[in-house]
Amino acid sequence: MEITVLDIQILKALHREVKEVSNLIAEMTAPYKALQQATKWLDQQEACQLLNISKRTLQTYRAKGILGATQINRKTYFRLSEVELLMQGERPLKKQKK
């Protein structure tokens, strides 16, 4: 078993530095907090569960423009507000051409 002894001054200095870094992060992310809180994003699985549809049906909705999506790297996200509109029937399903 190893015991490490830290001087109280070193510990206080470390605490101050960690607090400064935390404050800097808070300052840098402050402008984006409102945007982050305003837009809730769902992944494919969450959207399928809310709409009670399969992943393939969700893909069809995307392809037909019924439901917009954003892709980051290889992961697809859907706006919760758009999914809720579709659930409420406020977004009519586009009719297929014959």
Tab-separated table of C-alpha atoms in Angstrom:
chain	number	residue	atom	x	y	z
A	1	MET	CA	0.000	0.000	0.000
A	2	GLU	CA	1.315	3.369	-1.008
A	3	ILE	CA	0.552	6.567	0.864
A	4	THR	CA	0.828	9.902	-0.886
A	5	VAL	CA	1.086	13.078	1.135
A	6	LEU	CA	0.085	16.385	-0.454
A	7	ASP	CA	0.954	19.740	0.964
A	8	ILE	CA	-2.186	21.779	1.711
A	9	GLN	CA	-0.868	24.656	-0.416
A	10	ILE	CA	-0.468	22.352	-3.413
A	11	LEU	CA	-3.960	21.017	-2.884
A	12	LYS	CA	-5.408	24.532	-2.694
A	13	ALA	CA	-3.548	25.562	-5.860
A	14	LEU	CA	-4.885	22.504	-7.666
A	15	HIS	CA	-8.394	23.332	-6.468
A	16	ARG	CA	-8.064	26.909	-7.793
A	17	GLU	CA	-6.866	25.692	-11.194
A	18	VAL	CA	-9.699	23.203	-11.511
A	19	LYS	CA	-12.169	25.943	-10.602
A	20	GLU	CA	-10.658	28.281	-13.226
A	21	VAL	CA	-10.955	25.610	-15.908
A	22	SER	CA	-14.550	24.982	-14.882
A	23	ASN	CA	-15.330	28.702	-15.163
A	24	LEU	CA	-13.694	28.895	-18.596
A	25	ILE	CA	-15.758	25.961	-19.827
A	26	ALA	CA	-18.916	27.580	-18.473
A	27	GLU	CA	-18.071	30.852	-20.274
A	28	MET	CA	-17.342	29.071	-23.554
A	29	THR	CA	-20.543	27.023	-23.529
A	30	ALA	CA	-22.890	29.762	-22.251
A	31	PRO	CA	-23.937	31.010	-25.724
A	32	TYR	CA	-24.981	27.498	-26.725
A	33	LYS	CA	-27.031	26.631	-23.636
A	34	ALA	CA	-30.226	28.254	-24.946
A	35	LEU	CA	-29.903	26.445	-28.271
A	36	GLN	CA	-29.211	23.151	-26.555
A	37	GLN	CA	-32.221	23.524	-24.273
A	38	ALA	CA	-34.495	24.729	-27.086
A	39	THR	CA	-33.840	21.773	-29.375
A	40	LYS	CA	-34.131	18.234	-28.088
A	41	TRP	CA	-32.762	15.630	-30.464
A	42	LEU	CA	-33.774	11.979	-30.711
A	43	ASP	CA	-31.780	9.145	-32.189
A	44	GLN	CA	-33.349	6.552	-34.502
A	45	GLN	CA	-34.353	4.203	-31.725
A	46	GLU	CA	-36.043	6.919	-29.671
A	47	ALA	CA	-37.926	8.260	-32.708
A	48	CYS	CA	-39.115	4.748	-33.621
A	49	GLN	CA	-40.341	4.136	-30.086
A	50	LEU	CA	-42.253	7.426	-29.933
A	51	LEU	CA	-43.857	6.927	-33.340
A	52	ASN	CA	-44.333	3.193	-32.775
A	53	ILE	CA	-42.835	2.353	-36.172
A	54	SER	CA	-39.956	0.269	-37.481
A	55	LYS	CA	-36.550	1.618	-38.475
A	56	ARG	CA	-37.386	0.936	-42.109
A	57	THR	CA	-40.593	2.997	-41.893
A	58	LEU	CA	-38.603	5.804	-40.301
A	59	GLN	CA	-36.151	5.623	-43.195
A	60	THR	CA	-39.079	5.831	-45.635
A	61	TYR	CA	-40.357	8.949	-43.834
A	62	ARG	CA	-36.902	10.498	-44.237
A	63	ALA	CA	-36.663	9.566	-47.920
A	64	LYS	CA	-40.111	11.014	-48.701
A	65	GLY	CA	-39.441	14.200	-46.763
A	66	ILE	CA	-42.119	13.473	-44.194
A	67	LEU	CA	-39.644	13.779	-41.334
A	68	GLY	CA	-36.450	15.792	-41.489
A	69	ALA	CA	-33.244	14.426	-40.053
A	70	THR	CA	-29.714	15.510	-39.311
A	71	GLN	CA	-26.771	13.184	-39.671
A	72	ILE	CA	-23.650	13.606	-37.566
A	73	ASN	CA	-20.888	11.200	-38.458
A	74	ARG	CA	-22.882	8.038	-39.104
A	75	LYS	CA	-25.639	8.673	-36.590
A	76	THR	CA	-29.028	10.126	-37.534
A	77	TYR	CA	-30.948	12.490	-35.263
A	78	PHE	CA	-34.502	13.822	-35.384
A	79	ARG	CA	-35.940	16.944	-33.752
A	80	LEU	CA	-38.375	16.063	-30.982
A	81	SER	CA	-40.633	18.935	-32.065
A	82	GLU	CA	-40.939	17.501	-35.595
A	83	VAL	CA	-41.646	14.008	-34.277
A	84	GLU	CA	-44.343	15.425	-31.979
A	85	LEU	CA	-45.951	17.270	-34.917
A	86	LEU	CA	-46.027	14.045	-36.894
A	87	MET	CA	-47.560	12.226	-33.917
A	88	GLN	CA	-50.289	14.870	-33.633
A	89	GLY	CA	-51.087	14.564	-37.314
A	90	GLU	CA	-50.177	18.173	-38.026
A	91	ARG	CA	-47.735	17.015	-40.654
A	92	PRO	CA	-49.749	15.218	-43.310
A	93	LEU	CA	-48.185	12.154	-44.829
A	94	LYS	CA	-47.342	12.765	-48.467
A	95	LYS	CA	-49.351	10.631	-50.857
A	96	GLN	CA	-47.480	8.269	-53.102
A	97	LYS	CA	-47.671	8.830	-56.854
A	98	LYS	CA	-49.510	6.128	-58.766
